[in-house]
Coordinates of C-alpha atoms in Angstrom, one line a residue:
X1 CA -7.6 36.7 26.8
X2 CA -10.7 38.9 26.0
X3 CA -9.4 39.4 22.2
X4 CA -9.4 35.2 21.9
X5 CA -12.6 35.0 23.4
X6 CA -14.2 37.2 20.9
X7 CA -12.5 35.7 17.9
X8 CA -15.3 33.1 16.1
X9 CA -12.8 31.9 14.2
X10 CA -11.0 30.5 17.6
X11 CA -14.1 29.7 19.4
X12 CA -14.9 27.4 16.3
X13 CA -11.2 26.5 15.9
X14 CA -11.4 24.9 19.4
X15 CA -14.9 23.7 19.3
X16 CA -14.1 21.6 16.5
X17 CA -10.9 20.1 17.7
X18 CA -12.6 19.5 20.7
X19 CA -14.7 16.5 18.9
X20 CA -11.6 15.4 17.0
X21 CA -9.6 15.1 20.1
X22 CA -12.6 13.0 22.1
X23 CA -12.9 11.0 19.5
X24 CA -8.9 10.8 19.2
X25 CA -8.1 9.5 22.4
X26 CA -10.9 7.0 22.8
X27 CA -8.8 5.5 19.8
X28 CA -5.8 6.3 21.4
X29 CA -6.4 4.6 24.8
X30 CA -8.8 1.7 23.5
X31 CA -5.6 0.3 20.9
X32 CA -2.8 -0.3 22.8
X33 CA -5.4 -2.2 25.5
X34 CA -6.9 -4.2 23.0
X35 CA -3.7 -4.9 20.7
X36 CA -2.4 -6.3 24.1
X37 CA -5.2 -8.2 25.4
X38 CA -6.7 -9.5 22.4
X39 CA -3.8 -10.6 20.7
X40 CA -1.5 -11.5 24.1
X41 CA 1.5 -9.4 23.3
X42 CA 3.6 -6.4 24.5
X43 CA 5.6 -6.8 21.2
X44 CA 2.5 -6.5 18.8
X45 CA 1.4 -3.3 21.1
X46 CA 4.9 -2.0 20.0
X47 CA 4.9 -3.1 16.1
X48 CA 1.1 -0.9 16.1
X49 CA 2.5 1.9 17.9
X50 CA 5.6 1.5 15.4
X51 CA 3.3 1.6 12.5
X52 CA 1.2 4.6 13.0
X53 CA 4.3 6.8 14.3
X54 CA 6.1 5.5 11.7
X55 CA 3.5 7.1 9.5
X56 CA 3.3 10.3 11.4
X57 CA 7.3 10.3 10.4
X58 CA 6.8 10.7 7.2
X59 CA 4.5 14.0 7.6
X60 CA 7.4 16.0 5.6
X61 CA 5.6 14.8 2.6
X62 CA 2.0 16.1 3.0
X63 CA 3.5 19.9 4.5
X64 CA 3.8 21.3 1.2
X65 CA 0.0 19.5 -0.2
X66 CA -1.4 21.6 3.1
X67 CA 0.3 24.7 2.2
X68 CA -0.4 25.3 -1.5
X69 CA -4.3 24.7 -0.8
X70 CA -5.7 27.7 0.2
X71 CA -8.4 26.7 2.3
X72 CA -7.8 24.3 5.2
X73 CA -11.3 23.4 5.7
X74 CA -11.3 20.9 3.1
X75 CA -8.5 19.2 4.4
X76 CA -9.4 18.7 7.6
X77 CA -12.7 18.1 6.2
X78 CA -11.9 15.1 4.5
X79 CA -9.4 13.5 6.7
X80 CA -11.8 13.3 9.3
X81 CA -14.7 11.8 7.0
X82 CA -12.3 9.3 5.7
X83 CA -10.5 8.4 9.7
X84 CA -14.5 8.6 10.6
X85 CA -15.5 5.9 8.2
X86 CA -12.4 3.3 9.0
X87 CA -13.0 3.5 12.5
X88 CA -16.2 2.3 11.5
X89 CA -15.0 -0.7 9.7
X90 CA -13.0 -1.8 12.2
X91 CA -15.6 -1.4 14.7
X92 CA -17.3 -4.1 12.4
X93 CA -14.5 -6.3 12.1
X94 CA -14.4 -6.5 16.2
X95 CA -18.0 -6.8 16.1
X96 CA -18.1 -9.9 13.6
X97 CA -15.2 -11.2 14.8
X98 CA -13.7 -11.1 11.9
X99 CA -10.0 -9.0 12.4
X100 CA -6.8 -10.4 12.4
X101 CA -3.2 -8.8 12.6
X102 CA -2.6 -8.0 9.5
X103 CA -5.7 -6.4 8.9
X104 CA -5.5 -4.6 12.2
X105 CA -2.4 -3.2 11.5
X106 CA -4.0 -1.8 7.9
X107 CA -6.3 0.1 9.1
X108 CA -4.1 1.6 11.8
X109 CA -1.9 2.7 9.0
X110 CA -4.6 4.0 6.7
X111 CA -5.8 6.0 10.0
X112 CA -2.2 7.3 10.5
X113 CA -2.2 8.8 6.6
X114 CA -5.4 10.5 7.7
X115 CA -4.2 12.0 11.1
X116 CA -1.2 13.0 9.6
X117 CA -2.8 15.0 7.2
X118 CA -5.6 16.4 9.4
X119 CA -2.7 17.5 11.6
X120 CA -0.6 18.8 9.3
X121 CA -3.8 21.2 8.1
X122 CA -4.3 22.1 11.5
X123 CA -0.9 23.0 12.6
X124 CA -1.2 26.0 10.2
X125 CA -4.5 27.6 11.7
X126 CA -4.0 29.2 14.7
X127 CA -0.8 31.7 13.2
X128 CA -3.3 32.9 10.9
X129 CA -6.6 33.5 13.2
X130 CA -5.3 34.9 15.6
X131 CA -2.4 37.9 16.0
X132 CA 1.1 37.0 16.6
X133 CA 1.1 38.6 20.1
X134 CA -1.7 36.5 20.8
X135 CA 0.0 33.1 19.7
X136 CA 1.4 32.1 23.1
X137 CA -2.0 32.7 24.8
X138 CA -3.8 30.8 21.9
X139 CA -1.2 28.1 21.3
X140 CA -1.3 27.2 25.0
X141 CA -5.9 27.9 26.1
X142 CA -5.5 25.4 23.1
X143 CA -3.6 23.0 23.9
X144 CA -5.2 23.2 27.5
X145 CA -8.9 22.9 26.3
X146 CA -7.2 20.0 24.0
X147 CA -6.0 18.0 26.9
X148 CA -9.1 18.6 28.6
X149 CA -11.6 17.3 25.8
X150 CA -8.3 14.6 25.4
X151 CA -9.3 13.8 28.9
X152 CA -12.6 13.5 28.6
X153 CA -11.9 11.0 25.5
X154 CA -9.9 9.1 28.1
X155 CA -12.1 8.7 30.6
X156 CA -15.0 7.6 27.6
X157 CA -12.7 5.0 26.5
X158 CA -11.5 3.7 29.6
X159 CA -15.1 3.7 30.5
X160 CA -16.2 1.6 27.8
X161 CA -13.1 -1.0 27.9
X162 CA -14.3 -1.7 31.4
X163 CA -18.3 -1.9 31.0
X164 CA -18.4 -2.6 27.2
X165 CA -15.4 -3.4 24.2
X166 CA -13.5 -1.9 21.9
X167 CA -16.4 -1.7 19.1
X168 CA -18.1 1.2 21.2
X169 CA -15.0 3.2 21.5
X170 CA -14.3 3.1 17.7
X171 CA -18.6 3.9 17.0
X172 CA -17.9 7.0 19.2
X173 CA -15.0 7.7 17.8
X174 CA -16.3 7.6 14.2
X175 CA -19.5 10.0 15.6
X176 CA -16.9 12.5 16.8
X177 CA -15.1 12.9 13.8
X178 CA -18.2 13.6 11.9
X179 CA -19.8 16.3 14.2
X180 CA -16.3 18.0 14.1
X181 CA -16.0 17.4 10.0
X182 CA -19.2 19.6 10.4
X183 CA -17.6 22.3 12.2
X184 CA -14.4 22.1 10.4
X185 CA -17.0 23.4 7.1
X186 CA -18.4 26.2 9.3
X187 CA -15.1 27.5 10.1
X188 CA -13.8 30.7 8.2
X189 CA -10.2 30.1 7.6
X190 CA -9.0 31.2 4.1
X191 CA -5.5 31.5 4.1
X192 CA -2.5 32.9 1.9
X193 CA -1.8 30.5 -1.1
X194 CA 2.1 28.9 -1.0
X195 CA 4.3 27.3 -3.5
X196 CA 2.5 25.9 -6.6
X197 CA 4.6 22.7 -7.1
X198 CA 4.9 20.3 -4.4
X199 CA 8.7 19.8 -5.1
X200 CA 9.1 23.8 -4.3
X201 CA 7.1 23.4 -1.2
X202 CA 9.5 20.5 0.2
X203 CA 12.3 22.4 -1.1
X204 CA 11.7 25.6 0.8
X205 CA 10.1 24.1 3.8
X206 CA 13.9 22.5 4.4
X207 CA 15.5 25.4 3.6
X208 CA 14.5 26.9 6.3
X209 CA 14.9 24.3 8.6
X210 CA 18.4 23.9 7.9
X211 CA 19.5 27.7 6.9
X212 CA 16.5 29.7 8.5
X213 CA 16.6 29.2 12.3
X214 CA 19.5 27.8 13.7
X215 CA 18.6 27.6 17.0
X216 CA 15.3 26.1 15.9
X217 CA 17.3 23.2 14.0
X218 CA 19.4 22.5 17.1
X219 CA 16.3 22.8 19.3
X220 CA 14.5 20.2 17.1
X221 CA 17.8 17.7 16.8
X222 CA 17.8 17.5 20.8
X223 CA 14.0 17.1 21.2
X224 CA 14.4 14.1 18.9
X225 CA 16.5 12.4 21.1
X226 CA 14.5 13.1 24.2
X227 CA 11.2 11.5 21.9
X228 CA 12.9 8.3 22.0
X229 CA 11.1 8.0 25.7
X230 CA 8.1 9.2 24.4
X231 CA 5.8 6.4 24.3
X232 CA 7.9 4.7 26.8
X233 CA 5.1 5.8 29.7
X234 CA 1.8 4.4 27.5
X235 CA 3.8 1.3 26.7
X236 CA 4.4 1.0 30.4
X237 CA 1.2 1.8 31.5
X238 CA -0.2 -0.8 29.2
X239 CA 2.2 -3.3 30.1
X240 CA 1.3 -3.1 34.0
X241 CA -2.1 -2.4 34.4
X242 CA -3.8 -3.9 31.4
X243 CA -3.4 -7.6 31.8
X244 CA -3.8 -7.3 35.6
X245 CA -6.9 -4.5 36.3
X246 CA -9.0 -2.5 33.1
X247 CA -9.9 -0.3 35.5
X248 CA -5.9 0.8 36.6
X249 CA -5.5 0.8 33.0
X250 CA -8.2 3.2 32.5
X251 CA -7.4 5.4 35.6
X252 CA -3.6 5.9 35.2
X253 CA -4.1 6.8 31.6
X254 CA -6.5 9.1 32.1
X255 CA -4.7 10.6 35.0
X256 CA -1.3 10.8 32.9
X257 CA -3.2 13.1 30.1
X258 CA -5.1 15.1 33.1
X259 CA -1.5 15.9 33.9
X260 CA -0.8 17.1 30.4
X261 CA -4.3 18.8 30.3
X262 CA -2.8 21.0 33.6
X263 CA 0.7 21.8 32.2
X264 CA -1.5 23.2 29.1
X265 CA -3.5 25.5 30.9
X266 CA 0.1 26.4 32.7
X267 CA 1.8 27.2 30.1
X268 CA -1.1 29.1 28.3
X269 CA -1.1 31.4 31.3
X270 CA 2.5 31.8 32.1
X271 CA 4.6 30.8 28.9
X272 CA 8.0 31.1 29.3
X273 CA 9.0 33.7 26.9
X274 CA 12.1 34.5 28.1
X275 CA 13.4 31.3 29.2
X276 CA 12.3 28.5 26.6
X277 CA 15.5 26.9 27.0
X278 CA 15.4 26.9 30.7
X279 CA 11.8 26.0 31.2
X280 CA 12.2 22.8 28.4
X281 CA 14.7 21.5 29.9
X282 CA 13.5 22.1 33.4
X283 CA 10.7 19.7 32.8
X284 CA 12.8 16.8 30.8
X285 CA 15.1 16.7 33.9
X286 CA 11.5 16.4 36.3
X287 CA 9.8 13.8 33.7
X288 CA 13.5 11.4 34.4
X289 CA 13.3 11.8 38.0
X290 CA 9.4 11.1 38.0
X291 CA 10.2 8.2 35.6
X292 CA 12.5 6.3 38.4
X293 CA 10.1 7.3 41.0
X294 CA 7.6 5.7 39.3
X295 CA 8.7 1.9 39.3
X296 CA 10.8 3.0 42.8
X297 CA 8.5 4.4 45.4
X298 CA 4.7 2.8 43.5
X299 CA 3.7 0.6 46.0
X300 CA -0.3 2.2 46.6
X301 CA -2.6 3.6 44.4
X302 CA -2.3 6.9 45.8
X303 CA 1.6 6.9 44.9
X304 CA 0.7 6.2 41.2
X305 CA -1.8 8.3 40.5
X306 CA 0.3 10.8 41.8
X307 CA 3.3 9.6 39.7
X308 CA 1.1 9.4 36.9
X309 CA -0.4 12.5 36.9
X310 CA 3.0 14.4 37.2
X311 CA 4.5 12.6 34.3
X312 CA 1.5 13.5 32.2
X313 CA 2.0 17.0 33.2
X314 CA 6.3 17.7 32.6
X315 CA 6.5 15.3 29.6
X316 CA 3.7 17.3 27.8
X317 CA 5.1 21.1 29.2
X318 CA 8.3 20.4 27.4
X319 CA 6.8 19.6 23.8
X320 CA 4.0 22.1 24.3
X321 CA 7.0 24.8 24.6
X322 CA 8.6 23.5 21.7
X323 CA 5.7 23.8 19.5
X324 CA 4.4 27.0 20.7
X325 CA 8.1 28.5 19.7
X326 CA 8.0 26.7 16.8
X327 CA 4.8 28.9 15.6
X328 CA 6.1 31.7 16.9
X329 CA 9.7 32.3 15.1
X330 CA 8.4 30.3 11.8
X331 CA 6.8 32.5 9.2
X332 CA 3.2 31.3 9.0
X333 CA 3.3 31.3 5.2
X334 CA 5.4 28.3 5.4
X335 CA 4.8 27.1 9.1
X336 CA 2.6 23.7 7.9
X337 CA 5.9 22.0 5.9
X338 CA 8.4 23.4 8.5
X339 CA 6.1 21.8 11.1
X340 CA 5.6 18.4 9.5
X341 CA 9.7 18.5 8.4
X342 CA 11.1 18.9 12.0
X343 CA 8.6 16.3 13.2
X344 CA 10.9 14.2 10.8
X345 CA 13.5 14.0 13.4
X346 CA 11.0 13.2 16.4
X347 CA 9.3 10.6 15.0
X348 CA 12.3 8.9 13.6
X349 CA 13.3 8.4 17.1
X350 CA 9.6 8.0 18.4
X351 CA 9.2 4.8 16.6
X352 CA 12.4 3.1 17.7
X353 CA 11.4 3.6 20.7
X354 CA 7.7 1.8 20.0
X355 CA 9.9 -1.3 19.2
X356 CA 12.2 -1.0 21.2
X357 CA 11.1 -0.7 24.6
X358 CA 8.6 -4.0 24.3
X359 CA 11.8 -6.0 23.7
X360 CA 13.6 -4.4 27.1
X361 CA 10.4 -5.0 28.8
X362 CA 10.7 -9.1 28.1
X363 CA 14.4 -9.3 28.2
X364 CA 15.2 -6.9 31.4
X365 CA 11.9 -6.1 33.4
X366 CA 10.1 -2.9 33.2
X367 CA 11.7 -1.4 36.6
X368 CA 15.0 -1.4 35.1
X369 CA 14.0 0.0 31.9
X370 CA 12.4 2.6 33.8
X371 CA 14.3 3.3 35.8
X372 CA 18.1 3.4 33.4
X373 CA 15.3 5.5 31.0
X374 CA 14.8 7.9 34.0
X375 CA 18.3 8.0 34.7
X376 CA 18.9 8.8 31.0
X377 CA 16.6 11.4 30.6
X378 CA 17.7 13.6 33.6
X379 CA 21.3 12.9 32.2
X380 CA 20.9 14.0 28.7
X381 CA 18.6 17.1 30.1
X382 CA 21.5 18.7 32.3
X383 CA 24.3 17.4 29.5
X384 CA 22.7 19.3 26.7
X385 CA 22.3 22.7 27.7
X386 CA 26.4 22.4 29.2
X387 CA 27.4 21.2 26.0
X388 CA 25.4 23.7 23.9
X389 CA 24.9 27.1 26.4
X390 CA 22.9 28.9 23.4
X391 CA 19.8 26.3 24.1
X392 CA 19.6 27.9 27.8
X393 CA 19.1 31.5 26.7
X394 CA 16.7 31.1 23.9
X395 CA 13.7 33.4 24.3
X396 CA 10.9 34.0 21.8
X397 CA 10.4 37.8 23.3
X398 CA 12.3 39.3 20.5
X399 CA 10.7 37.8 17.9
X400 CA 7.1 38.8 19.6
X401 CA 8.1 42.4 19.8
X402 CA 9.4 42.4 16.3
X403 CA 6.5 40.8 14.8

């Protein structure tokens, strides 16, 4: 802990994000609410969740861009000046009245290019600031002081959905992304040039995801599958609260990234080195359960934010696993492709899901989707690990101790 704390580079690392990710999920929570109440429809929430996911699928393609440029900064730089500015423009359009759905779902699209970029840049970064036995500790402070500035994007938004509109949240937003663009130049991260062509970048960032780790490949295949459900608790959030009560909408959202904020700083303290397998899953079969419980038991406020909150917390522990052994058995010289390849396979299924679930919603009611999901999800999270034993016993101590 003491060696991250005196590390600029992290300090700045984390500053920095810390803007982007404020001004990320005041986006995050103000679009699905206003999709749905402004233009009256689960199914367009869906088709603009579908969109920008959809996007995010195809992140494969800007891995090798990030890895042949040798410094990040510029990346990141310019994806958040460019997200910065649209969130402006459609701030006017909601202003002036003048936005309709096609428009809408333009500038959702153009913001997804720049997120997935900006990502993409700043997957790579912490393998190379800090040292290797240090990734688990840095992977996780950071993804716990991300939920927590996450959260405090959450709580802005949901603040201003209930007081003010949607136009304030995207202003912010756009202020946000240009104090961290400032940052981002500050920041001292040369790195190691890759691949000069693009095609050789593409080509060896899926060589190694289908001939370099095994275990990663199969790892990444399953978590696919479980990302299906992944946006099936903000659609269902959104669906119950935001018609009936802003301020529910606001408070369960909130609560269910305050959840993921906690299993951060968890993890970060007490990362499961020895039993990724065990741990992952551990948490998939919890989110099912809580998933059932949810729609089951939720009949006072107390018993959802309670629900809430413990969803936030296992369905984020599970992927925050996954990503910090991702970093640590992928060799950092190729980590941004590999990265933005294996999301290929979770997003895939992610933006099914976007559609999908909407549809259920109409056609079955949202406690038996819930419910059958929950059921699902606990199903597929004891299944797995029978059906494959080696997923159980995967540990990221060797490759620590090797490194």
């Amino acid at each position: 802990m003491a060696s991250l704390l005196h590390n600029r580079r992290f300090i700045l690392y984390n500053s920095k994000n810390s803007f982007v990710n404020i001004g990320y999920n005041l986006y995050q929570i103000t679009i699905p609410f206003f999709s749905f109440i402004y233009f009256h429809s689960i199914v367009f929430t869906g088709i603009i969740l579908f969109v920008e996911y959809g996007i995010y699928t195809l992140t494969f393609l800007s891995g090798p861009i990030v890895d042949k440029v040798e410094d990040r900064r510029y990346i990141m730089f310019l994806s958040e000046i460019v997200i910065g500015i649209s969130a402006l423009i459609l701030a006017l359009l909601i202003h002036i009245g003048r936005l309709n759905e096609y428009i809408f779902i333009a500038i959702v699209a153009f913001m997804a290019i720049g997120h997935d970029i900006m990502w993409t840049a700043d997957w790579t970064v912490i393998p190379i600031i800090v040292d290797k036995e240090d990734l688990p500790r840095a992977n996780g402070y950071s993804n716990a002081i991300g939920n927590a500035s996450s959260t405090v994007g959450f709580v802005l938004g949901g603040f201003l959905i209930i007081v003010f509109n949607a136009f304030f949240s995207m202003v912010l937003y756009s202020l946000c992304l240009f104090a961290g663009s400032f940052l981002t130049l500050v920041m001292p991260i040369a790195l190691t040039k890759g691949e000069r062509k693009m095609r050789d970048g593409l080509i060896s960032g899926w060589r190694y995801v289908f001939k370099g780790n095994s275990n990663l490949l199969i790892l990444s295949i399953i978590i696919s599958i479980f990302s299906f459900f992944s946006l099936l608790p903000v659609l269902g959030i959104t669906y119950i609260f935001a018609s009936s009560s802003s301020l529910y909408y606001s408070l369960m959202f909130s609560l269910f990234y305050v959840g993921a904020m906690f299993s951060g700083i968890a993890i970060g303290k007490y990362f499961p080195l020895r039993f990724v397998g065990k741990a992952m899953f551990g948490s998939l079969a919890v989110m099912g359960i809580l998933l059932v419980a949810a729609v089951v038991l939720s009949s006072l406020i107390i018993l959802d934010t309670l629900f809430w909150f413990l969803i936030g917390f296992f369905s984020s522990s599970y992927y925050t696993i996954y990503r910090i052994y991702l970093k640590i058995v992928t060799p950092k010289e190729i980590i941004g492709r590999t990265a933005s390849n294996l999301y290929t396979f979770r997003g895939i299924a992610t933006v099914l899901g976007s559609v999908f679930f909407p549809i259920l919603f109409l056609a079955y009611g949202i406690h038996s989707v819930f419910i059958i999901s929950g059921i699902l999800i606990t199903i597929f999270s004891i299944v797995f690990p029978i059906i494959i034993p080696s997923i159980m016993q995967l540990s990221a101590t060797t490759t620590v101790q090797n490194a």
